[in-house]
Amino acid sequence: MLEKIPHAVGEALSGLKAGVEKTAYDAAFGDVPETLTLTSPAFADHGEIPARFTADGPGLSPPLAWSGLPTGTAALVLLVEDAGSPTPQPLVHLIVWALSPATAGLDEGALPSPDRPEAAESSLGKNSFLRPEWLPPDPPSGHGRHDYHFQLYAMGSSLDLPAHPGRGALLDAMRGRVIGKGRLVGGYARP
């Protein structure tokens, strides 16, 4: 959708960014210890996200791996936000709020996306386009690099949420329950 913004408009908006300080990782859970390691075999931390995981490719959800879960982890939450979005708050690209601590990651394409609309599971929350799926990176042309913050949270107890919650409901339910966190940042800019 944002690829339709003219290049000149993207350049004019290049100074407007939500900011890393507004991501949940820093704004809501800044005091939580960083005990988790979150990686991807597709891109390095602060590296470039390959086009196949963006709106310029098939838009698959990227593969992820994690380790270092604290003792007592009852569930995992994965939240992906775009800190470079020209919006007041980071754009939400993914919410998965009930991952089993027995899992060690997600395979490439494991989650529904716009071009792969498998039935959404109830543990998926709504992205900023109000859809329970992976929202592939789609920065405006001319806006520059956007940093996508893949945030993993270890929960000390399971969350009780309705199907497909939004960011606000998710963060409210997480408060006081997060016992560890980890982050992976991937960047993408339109050529």
C-alpha atoms as a PDB file:
ATOM      1  CA  MET A   1       0.000   0.000   0.000  1.00  0.00           C
ATOM      2  CA  LEU A   2       2.732   2.520   0.897  1.00  0.00           C
ATOM      3  CA  GLU A   3       4.575   1.742  -2.327  1.00  0.00           C
ATOM      4  CA  LYS A   4       1.950   3.901  -4.039  1.00  0.00           C
ATOM      5  CA  ILE A   5       3.139   7.043  -2.252  1.00  0.00           C
ATOM      6  CA  PRO A   6       5.126   9.132  -4.752  1.00  0.00           C
ATOM      7  CA  HIS A   7       8.904   9.182  -4.230  1.00  0.00           C
ATOM      8  CA  ALA A   8       8.876  12.978  -3.667  1.00  0.00           C
ATOM      9  CA  VAL A   9       6.306  12.598  -0.862  1.00  0.00           C
ATOM     10  CA  GLY A  10       8.423   9.844   0.722  1.00  0.00           C
ATOM     11  CA  GLU A  11      11.451  12.137   0.644  1.00  0.00           C
ATOM     12  CA  ALA A  12       9.433  15.007   2.134  1.00  0.00           C
ATOM     13  CA  LEU A  13       8.382  12.713   4.995  1.00  0.00           C
ATOM     14  CA  SER A  14      11.885  11.287   5.517  1.00  0.00           C
ATOM     15  CA  GLY A  15      12.402  13.239   8.740  1.00  0.00           C
ATOM     16  CA  LEU A  16       9.181  11.890  10.252  1.00  0.00           C
ATOM     17  CA  LYS A  17       9.671   8.590  12.063  1.00  0.00           C
ATOM     18  CA  ALA A  18       7.863   7.037  15.018  1.00  0.00           C
ATOM     19  CA  GLY A  19      11.178   6.316  16.765  1.00  0.00           C
ATOM     20  CA  VAL A  20      12.695   3.348  18.566  1.00  0.00           C
ATOM     21  CA  GLU A  21      11.829   4.904  21.929  1.00  0.00           C
ATOM     22  CA  LYS A  22       8.142   4.327  21.141  1.00  0.00           C
ATOM     23  CA  THR A  23       8.472   0.592  20.481  1.00  0.00           C
ATOM     24  CA  ALA A  24       6.976  -1.625  23.180  1.00  0.00           C
ATOM     25  CA  TYR A  25      10.490  -2.926  23.905  1.00  0.00           C
ATOM     26  CA  ASP A  26      11.651   0.489  25.091  1.00  0.00           C
ATOM     27  CA  ALA A  27       8.462   2.338  26.036  1.00  0.00           C
ATOM     28  CA  ALA A  28       6.456  -0.344  27.854  1.00  0.00           C
ATOM     29  CA  PHE A  29       9.055  -2.929  28.897  1.00  0.00           C
ATOM     30  CA  GLY A  30      12.306  -0.980  29.119  1.00  0.00           C
ATOM     31  CA  ASP A  31      13.040  -2.298  32.617  1.00  0.00           C
ATOM     32  CA  VAL A  32      12.637  -6.000  31.717  1.00  0.00           C
ATOM     33  CA  PRO A  33      15.955  -7.934  31.579  1.00  0.00           C
ATOM     34  CA  GLU A  34      17.272  -8.863  28.129  1.00  0.00           C
ATOM     35  CA  THR A  35      17.698 -12.605  28.603  1.00  0.00           C
ATOM     36  CA  LEU A  36      16.455 -13.948  25.259  1.00  0.00           C
ATOM     37  CA  THR A  37      18.454 -14.342  22.069  1.00  0.00           C
ATOM     38  CA  LEU A  38      16.421 -13.808  18.907  1.00  0.00           C
ATOM     39  CA  THR A  39      18.005 -14.495  15.503  1.00  0.00           C
ATOM     40  CA  SER A  40      17.080 -15.208  11.899  1.00  0.00           C
ATOM     41  CA  PRO A  41      18.970 -17.390   9.418  1.00  0.00           C
ATOM     42  CA  ALA A  42      17.731 -14.941   6.725  1.00  0.00           C
ATOM     43  CA  PHE A  43      19.342 -11.726   8.033  1.00  0.00           C
ATOM     44  CA  ALA A  44      21.771 -10.549  10.716  1.00  0.00           C
ATOM     45  CA  ASP A  45      20.874  -8.208  13.566  1.00  0.00           C
ATOM     46  CA  HIS A  46      20.718  -4.694  12.046  1.00  0.00           C
ATOM     47  CA  GLY A  47      21.200  -6.269   8.604  1.00  0.00           C
ATOM     48  CA  GLU A  48      18.968  -5.974   5.565  1.00  0.00           C
ATOM     49  CA  ILE A  49      15.747  -7.978   5.383  1.00  0.00           C
ATOM     50  CA  PRO A  50      15.690  -9.877   2.055  1.00  0.00           C
ATOM     51  CA  ALA A  51      13.004  -8.705  -0.386  1.00  0.00           C
ATOM     52  CA  ARG A  52      11.204 -12.081  -0.253  1.00  0.00           C
ATOM     53  CA  PHE A  53       9.931 -11.131   3.225  1.00  0.00           C
ATOM     54  CA  THR A  54       8.649  -7.716   2.066  1.00  0.00           C
ATOM     55  CA  ALA A  55       5.892  -6.314  -0.138  1.00  0.00           C
ATOM     56  CA  ASP A  56       8.468  -6.179  -2.955  1.00  0.00           C
ATOM     57  CA  GLY A  57       8.634  -9.986  -2.921  1.00  0.00           C
ATOM     58  CA  PRO A  58       6.252 -12.791  -1.976  1.00  0.00           C
ATOM     59  CA  GLY A  59       5.828 -11.256   1.506  1.00  0.00           C
ATOM     60  CA  LEU A  60       6.609 -14.425   3.463  1.00  0.00           C
ATOM     61  CA  SER A  61       7.065 -14.247   7.217  1.00  0.00           C
ATOM     62  CA  PRO A  62      10.798 -14.625   7.957  1.00  0.00           C
ATOM     63  CA  PRO A  63      12.311 -17.591   9.780  1.00  0.00           C
ATOM     64  CA  LEU A  64      13.184 -16.897  13.418  1.00  0.00           C
ATOM     65  CA  ALA A  65      15.012 -18.796  16.156  1.00  0.00           C
ATOM     66  CA  TRP A  66      15.267 -18.110  19.872  1.00  0.00           C
ATOM     67  CA  SER A  67      16.995 -19.344  22.985  1.00  0.00           C
ATOM     68  CA  GLY A  68      17.676 -18.337  26.579  1.00  0.00           C
ATOM     69  CA  LEU A  69      14.147 -18.617  27.945  1.00  0.00           C
ATOM     70  CA  PRO A  70      14.049 -17.891  31.670  1.00  0.00           C
ATOM     71  CA  THR A  71      12.876 -20.598  34.061  1.00  0.00           C
ATOM     72  CA  GLY A  72       9.136 -20.279  34.528  1.00  0.00           C
ATOM     73  CA  THR A  73       8.338 -19.132  30.991  1.00  0.00           C
ATOM     74  CA  ALA A  74       4.676 -20.024  30.425  1.00  0.00           C
ATOM     75  CA  ALA A  75       4.253 -18.486  26.960  1.00  0.00           C
ATOM     76  CA  LEU A  76       6.028 -16.323  24.415  1.00  0.00           C
ATOM     77  CA  VAL A  77       4.840 -13.177  22.667  1.00  0.00           C
ATOM     78  CA  LEU A  78       6.271 -12.019  19.344  1.00  0.00           C
ATOM     79  CA  LEU A  79       5.670  -8.404  18.351  1.00  0.00           C
ATOM     80  CA  VAL A  80       7.122  -6.751  15.237  1.00  0.00           C
ATOM     81  CA  GLU A  81       7.039  -2.959  14.961  1.00  0.00           C
ATOM     82  CA  ASP A  82       8.363  -0.489  12.369  1.00  0.00           C
ATOM     83  CA  ALA A  83      10.156   2.285  14.260  1.00  0.00           C
ATOM     84  CA  GLY A  84      10.782   4.158  10.991  1.00  0.00           C
ATOM     85  CA  SER A  85       7.139   4.552  10.061  1.00  0.00           C
ATOM     86  CA  PRO A  86       6.046   8.175   9.409  1.00  0.00           C
ATOM     87  CA  THR A  87       3.304   7.773  12.017  1.00  0.00           C
ATOM     88  CA  PRO A  88       2.933   8.902  15.658  1.00  0.00           C
ATOM     89  CA  GLN A  89       3.410   5.313  16.907  1.00  0.00           C
ATOM     90  CA  PRO A  90       5.380   2.438  15.360  1.00  0.00           C
ATOM     91  CA  LEU A  91       3.454   0.487  12.744  1.00  0.00           C
ATOM     92  CA  VAL A  92       2.597  -3.034  13.960  1.00  0.00           C
ATOM     93  CA  HIS A  93       3.603  -5.737  11.467  1.00  0.00           C
ATOM     94  CA  LEU A  94       2.908  -8.822  13.575  1.00  0.00           C
ATOM     95  CA  ILE A  95       1.459  -9.984  16.885  1.00  0.00           C
ATOM     96  CA  VAL A  96       1.665 -13.613  17.995  1.00  0.00           C
ATOM     97  CA  TRP A  97       0.644 -13.763  21.620  1.00  0.00           C
ATOM     98  CA  ALA A  98       0.524 -17.458  22.608  1.00  0.00           C
ATOM     99  CA  LEU A  99       3.668 -19.175  21.342  1.00  0.00           C
ATOM    100  CA  SER A 100       4.588 -22.307  23.264  1.00  0.00           C
ATOM    101  CA  PRO A 101       7.870 -22.122  25.212  1.00  0.00           C
ATOM    102  CA  ALA A 102       8.566 -25.630  23.850  1.00  0.00           C
ATOM    103  CA  THR A 103       9.153 -24.117  20.392  1.00  0.00           C
ATOM    104  CA  ALA A 104      12.576 -22.838  19.384  1.00  0.00           C
ATOM    105  CA  GLY A 105      11.478 -20.716  16.446  1.00  0.00           C
ATOM    106  CA  LEU A 106       9.292 -20.248  13.394  1.00  0.00           C
ATOM    107  CA  ASP A 107       9.948 -21.515   9.873  1.00  0.00           C
ATOM    108  CA  GLU A 108       9.953 -19.273   6.813  1.00  0.00           C
ATOM    109  CA  GLY A 109       6.376 -18.626   5.716  1.00  0.00           C
ATOM    110  CA  ALA A 110       4.920 -20.189   8.875  1.00  0.00           C
ATOM    111  CA  LEU A 111       2.482 -17.328   9.395  1.00  0.00           C
ATOM    112  CA  PRO A 112      -0.305 -16.082   7.158  1.00  0.00           C
ATOM    113  CA  SER A 113       0.439 -13.000   5.042  1.00  0.00           C
ATOM    114  CA  PRO A 114      -1.526 -10.983   2.448  1.00  0.00           C
ATOM    115  CA  ASP A 115      -0.542 -13.277  -0.446  1.00  0.00           C
ATOM    116  CA  ARG A 116      -0.853 -16.431   1.677  1.00  0.00           C
ATOM    117  CA  PRO A 117      -4.112 -15.972   3.585  1.00  0.00           C
ATOM    118  CA  GLU A 118      -4.316 -19.257   5.450  1.00  0.00           C
ATOM    119  CA  ALA A 119      -6.922 -19.293   8.192  1.00  0.00           C
ATOM    120  CA  ALA A 120      -5.637 -17.051  10.954  1.00  0.00           C
ATOM    121  CA  GLU A 121      -5.077 -18.721  14.290  1.00  0.00           C
ATOM    122  CA  SER A 122      -6.599 -17.200  17.406  1.00  0.00           C
ATOM    123  CA  SER A 123      -3.103 -16.546  18.797  1.00  0.00           C
ATOM    124  CA  LEU A 124      -2.463 -13.948  16.085  1.00  0.00           C
ATOM    125  CA  GLY A 125      -3.236 -10.345  16.912  1.00  0.00           C
ATOM    126  CA  LYS A 126      -4.184  -7.558  14.529  1.00  0.00           C
ATOM    127  CA  ASN A 127      -1.459  -5.675  12.709  1.00  0.00           C
ATOM    128  CA  SER A 128      -1.844  -1.950  11.969  1.00  0.00           C
ATOM    129  CA  PHE A 129      -3.990  -2.809   8.933  1.00  0.00           C
ATOM    130  CA  LEU A 130      -6.324  -4.666  11.356  1.00  0.00           C
ATOM    131  CA  ARG A 131      -5.525  -8.104   9.943  1.00  0.00           C
ATOM    132  CA  PRO A 132      -4.309 -11.131  11.959  1.00  0.00           C
ATOM    133  CA  GLU A 133      -1.293 -11.848   9.756  1.00  0.00           C
ATOM    134  CA  TRP A 134       2.300 -10.895   8.914  1.00  0.00           C
ATOM    135  CA  LEU A 135       2.298  -7.426   7.339  1.00  0.00           C
ATOM    136  CA  PRO A 136       5.333  -7.426   5.026  1.00  0.00           C
ATOM    137  CA  PRO A 137       7.613  -4.355   5.176  1.00  0.00           C
ATOM    138  CA  ASP A 138       6.349  -1.782   2.686  1.00  0.00           C
ATOM    139  CA  PRO A 139       8.141   1.539   3.359  1.00  0.00           C
ATOM    140  CA  PRO A 140       7.361   4.560   1.194  1.00  0.00           C
ATOM    141  CA  SER A 141       9.721   5.114  -1.726  1.00  0.00           C
ATOM    142  CA  GLY A 142      12.197   7.873  -0.883  1.00  0.00           C
ATOM    143  CA  HIS A 143      11.594   7.630   2.880  1.00  0.00           C
ATOM    144  CA  GLY A 144      14.864   5.806   3.561  1.00  0.00           C
ATOM    145  CA  ARG A 145      15.623   2.757   5.645  1.00  0.00           C
ATOM    146  CA  HIS A 146      13.044   1.518   8.104  1.00  0.00           C
ATOM    147  CA  ASP A 147      14.110  -0.599  11.085  1.00  0.00           C
ATOM    148  CA  TYR A 148      11.765  -3.447  11.928  1.00  0.00           C
ATOM    149  CA  HIS A 149      11.984  -4.476  15.595  1.00  0.00           C
ATOM    150  CA  PHE A 150      11.267  -8.185  16.097  1.00  0.00           C
ATOM    151  CA  GLN A 151      10.564  -8.369  19.838  1.00  0.00           C
ATOM    152  CA  LEU A 152      10.236 -11.618  21.770  1.00  0.00           C
ATOM    153  CA  TYR A 153       8.856 -11.637  25.308  1.00  0.00           C
ATOM    154  CA  ALA A 154       8.875 -14.458  27.856  1.00  0.00           C
ATOM    155  CA  MET A 155       5.700 -14.426  29.918  1.00  0.00           C
ATOM    156  CA  GLY A 156       5.580 -15.697  33.501  1.00  0.00           C
ATOM    157  CA  SER A 157       1.942 -16.669  32.992  1.00  0.00           C
ATOM    158  CA  SER A 158      -0.306 -17.233  30.003  1.00  0.00           C
ATOM    159  CA  LEU A 159      -2.289 -14.316  28.630  1.00  0.00           C
ATOM    160  CA  ASP A 160      -6.060 -14.327  28.598  1.00  0.00           C
ATOM    161  CA  LEU A 161      -6.991 -12.398  25.474  1.00  0.00           C
ATOM    162  CA  PRO A 162      -9.832 -12.520  22.971  1.00  0.00           C
ATOM    163  CA  ALA A 163      -9.077 -13.697  19.446  1.00  0.00           C
ATOM    164  CA  HIS A 164      -6.996 -11.240  17.420  1.00  0.00           C
ATOM    165  CA  PRO A 165      -6.207  -8.497  19.968  1.00  0.00           C
ATOM    166  CA  GLY A 166      -4.625  -5.215  18.915  1.00  0.00           C
ATOM    167  CA  ARG A 167      -1.418  -3.696  20.274  1.00  0.00           C
ATOM    168  CA  GLY A 168      -3.104  -1.800  23.126  1.00  0.00           C
ATOM    169  CA  ALA A 169      -4.960  -4.838  24.492  1.00  0.00           C
ATOM    170  CA  LEU A 170      -1.822  -6.952  24.131  1.00  0.00           C
ATOM    171  CA  LEU A 171       0.410  -4.524  26.041  1.00  0.00           C
ATOM    172  CA  ASP A 172      -2.206  -4.105  28.786  1.00  0.00           C
ATOM    173  CA  ALA A 173      -2.398  -7.901  29.242  1.00  0.00           C
ATOM    174  CA  MET A 174       1.418  -8.236  29.267  1.00  0.00           C
ATOM    175  CA  ARG A 175       2.080  -5.654  32.008  1.00  0.00           C
ATOM    176  CA  GLY A 176       3.496  -7.245  35.141  1.00  0.00           C
ATOM    177  CA  ARG A 177       3.943 -10.648  33.468  1.00  0.00           C
ATOM    178  CA  VAL A 178       7.055 -10.194  31.267  1.00  0.00           C
ATOM    179  CA  ILE A 179      10.066 -12.004  32.767  1.00  0.00           C
ATOM    180  CA  GLY A 180      12.517 -11.675  29.871  1.00  0.00           C
ATOM    181  CA  LYS A 181      12.897 -10.175  26.426  1.00  0.00           C
ATOM    182  CA  GLY A 182      15.061 -10.173  23.319  1.00  0.00           C
ATOM    183  CA  ARG A 183      15.160  -8.194  20.094  1.00  0.00           C
ATOM    184  CA  LEU A 184      16.304  -8.592  16.504  1.00  0.00           C
ATOM    185  CA  VAL A 185      16.351  -5.563  14.198  1.00  0.00           C
ATOM    186  CA  GLY A 186      16.169  -5.864  10.431  1.00  0.00           C
ATOM    187  CA  GLY A 187      16.184  -2.978   7.986  1.00  0.00           C
ATOM    188  CA  TYR A 188      14.572  -2.406   4.640  1.00  0.00           C
ATOM    189  CA  ALA A 189      14.430   0.537   2.242  1.00  0.00           C
ATOM    190  CA  ARG A 190      12.811   0.748  -1.164  1.00  0.00           C
ATOM    191  CA  PRO A 191      15.420   0.979  -3.916  1.00  0.00           C
END
